[in-house]
Structures are given as C-alpha cells and as structure tokens.
CSV table of C-alpha atoms in Angstrom, one decimal:
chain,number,residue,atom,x,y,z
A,218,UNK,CA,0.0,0.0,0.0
A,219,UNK,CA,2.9,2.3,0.6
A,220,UNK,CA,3.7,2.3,-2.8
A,221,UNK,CA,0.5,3.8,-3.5
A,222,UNK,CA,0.8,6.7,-0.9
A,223,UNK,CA,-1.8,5.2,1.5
A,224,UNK,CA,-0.9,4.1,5.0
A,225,UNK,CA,-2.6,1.7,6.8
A,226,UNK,CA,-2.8,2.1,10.2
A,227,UNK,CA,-2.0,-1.3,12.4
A,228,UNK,CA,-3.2,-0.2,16.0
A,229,UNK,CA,-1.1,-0.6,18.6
A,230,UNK,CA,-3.2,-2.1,21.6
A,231,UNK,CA,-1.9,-0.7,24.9
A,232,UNK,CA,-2.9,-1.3,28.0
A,233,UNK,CA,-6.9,0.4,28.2
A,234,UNK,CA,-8.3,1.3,31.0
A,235,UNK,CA,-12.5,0.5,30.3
A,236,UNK,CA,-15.2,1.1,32.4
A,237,UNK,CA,-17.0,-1.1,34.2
A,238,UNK,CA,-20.1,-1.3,31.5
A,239,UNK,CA,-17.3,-1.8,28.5
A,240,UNK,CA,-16.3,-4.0,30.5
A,241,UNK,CA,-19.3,-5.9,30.8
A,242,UNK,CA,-19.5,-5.9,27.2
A,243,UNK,CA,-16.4,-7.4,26.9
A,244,UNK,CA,-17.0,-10.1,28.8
A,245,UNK,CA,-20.2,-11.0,26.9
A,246,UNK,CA,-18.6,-10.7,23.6
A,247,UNK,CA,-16.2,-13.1,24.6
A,248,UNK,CA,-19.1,-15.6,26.1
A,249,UNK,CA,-20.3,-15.0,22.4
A,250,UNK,CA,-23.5,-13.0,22.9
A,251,UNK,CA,-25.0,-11.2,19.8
A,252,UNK,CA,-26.1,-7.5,20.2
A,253,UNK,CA,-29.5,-8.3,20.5
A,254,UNK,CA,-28.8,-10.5,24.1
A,255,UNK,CA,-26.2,-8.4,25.0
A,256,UNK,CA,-29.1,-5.9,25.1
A,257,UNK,CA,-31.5,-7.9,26.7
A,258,UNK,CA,-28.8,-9.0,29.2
A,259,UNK,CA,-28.5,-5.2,30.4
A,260,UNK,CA,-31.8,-3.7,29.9
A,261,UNK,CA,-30.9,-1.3,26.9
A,262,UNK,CA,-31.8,-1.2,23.1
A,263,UNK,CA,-29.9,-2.8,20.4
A,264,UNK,CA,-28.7,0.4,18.7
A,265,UNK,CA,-27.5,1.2,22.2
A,266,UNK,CA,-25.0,-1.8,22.2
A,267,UNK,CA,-24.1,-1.3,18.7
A,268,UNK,CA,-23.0,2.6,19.5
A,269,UNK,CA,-21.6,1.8,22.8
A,270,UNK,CA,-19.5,-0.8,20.7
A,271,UNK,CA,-18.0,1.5,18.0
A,272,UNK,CA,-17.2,3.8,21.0
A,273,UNK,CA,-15.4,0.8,22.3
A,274,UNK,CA,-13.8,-0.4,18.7
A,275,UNK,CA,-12.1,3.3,18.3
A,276,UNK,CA,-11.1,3.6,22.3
A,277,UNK,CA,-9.4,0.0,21.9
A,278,UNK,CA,-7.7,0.1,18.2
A,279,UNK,CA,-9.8,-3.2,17.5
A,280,UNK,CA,-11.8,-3.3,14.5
A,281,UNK,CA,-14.1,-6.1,15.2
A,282,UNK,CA,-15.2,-8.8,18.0
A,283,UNK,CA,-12.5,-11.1,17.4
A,284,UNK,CA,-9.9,-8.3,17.8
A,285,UNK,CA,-11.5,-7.1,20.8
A,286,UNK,CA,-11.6,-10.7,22.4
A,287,UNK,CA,-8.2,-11.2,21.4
A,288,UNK,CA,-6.9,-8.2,23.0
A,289,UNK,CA,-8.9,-8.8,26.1
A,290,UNK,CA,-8.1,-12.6,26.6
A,291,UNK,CA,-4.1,-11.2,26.0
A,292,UNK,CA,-4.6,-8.7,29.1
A,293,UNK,CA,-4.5,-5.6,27.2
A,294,UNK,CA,-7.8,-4.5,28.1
A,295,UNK,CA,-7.8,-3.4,32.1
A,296,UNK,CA,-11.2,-3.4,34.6
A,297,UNK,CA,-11.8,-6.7,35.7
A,298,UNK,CA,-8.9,-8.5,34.5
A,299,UNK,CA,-9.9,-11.7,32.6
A,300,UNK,CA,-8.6,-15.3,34.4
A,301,UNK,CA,-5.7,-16.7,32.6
A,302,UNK,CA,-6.4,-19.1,30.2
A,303,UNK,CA,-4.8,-22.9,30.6
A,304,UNK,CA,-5.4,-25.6,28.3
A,305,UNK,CA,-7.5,-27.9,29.8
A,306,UNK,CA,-9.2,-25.9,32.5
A,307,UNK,CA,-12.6,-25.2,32.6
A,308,UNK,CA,-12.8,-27.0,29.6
A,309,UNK,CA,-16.5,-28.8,28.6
C-alpha cells in the first residue's frame, strides 16, 4: 500500500483502561452473545450496544469482536482483569 501513498494504520493495543459497563460488554462478547442479548442481558436497546460498541472499537484500536476478544483474553484491556487461560481448564 505504501507504494500507492496510503498508509494503513496497524493499531497498537496498549494497555486500556475500560469502564466497568465496556467491560461488561467485553465479557459477553467473549461468552459470544450477539447484540440483541447483549441488550436484553443489560436492559438497553440494540442500537444502544451497537454505539456503545463503535465507541469501544475506536477507544481499543480493535476493528471487530475477534480483535477485541483477542486483546482482552491477551490482558491488554484493564477493569476486571480476565482469568488466565490454561489448556484444559474449565474446559466442557
């Protein structure tokens, strides 16, 4: 892309410091809830998620769910601080 004169911008996740609803979201993003029971979950309208979710993409650098999982699960996203993850544990 360079070549081209564009730059892409790779977001460099540093440590965050979310609130405690973002990170409530967090958590049910990463138990795999959609928008619509993540709403129903805390008593506010779907639209309500998605914008509190874009807010959340921008403050974080992630671009998606998977990025913001990933960064979470990795400890780059402070609040409640997720339990490590061992292989095997908790496991169904």
């Amino acid at each position: 892309m360079a070549r081209y004169g564009i730059t892409v911008r790779t977001p460099e996740l540093t440590e965050q410091r979310l609130s405690e609803l973002e990170m409530q979201l967090v958590e049910l993003i990463t138990e795999g809830r959609s928008n619509r029971q993540i709403a129903a979950r805390i008593t506010m309208s779907e639209k309500t998620v998605e914008n509190h979710l874009t807010r959340l993409f921008g403050k974080t650098g992630c671009r998606n769910r998977r990025e913001l999982v990933v960064a979470h699960l990795a400890g780059r996203l402070t609040g409640l601080a997720p339990e490590p993850w061992e292989p095997g544990v908790g496991a169904r």
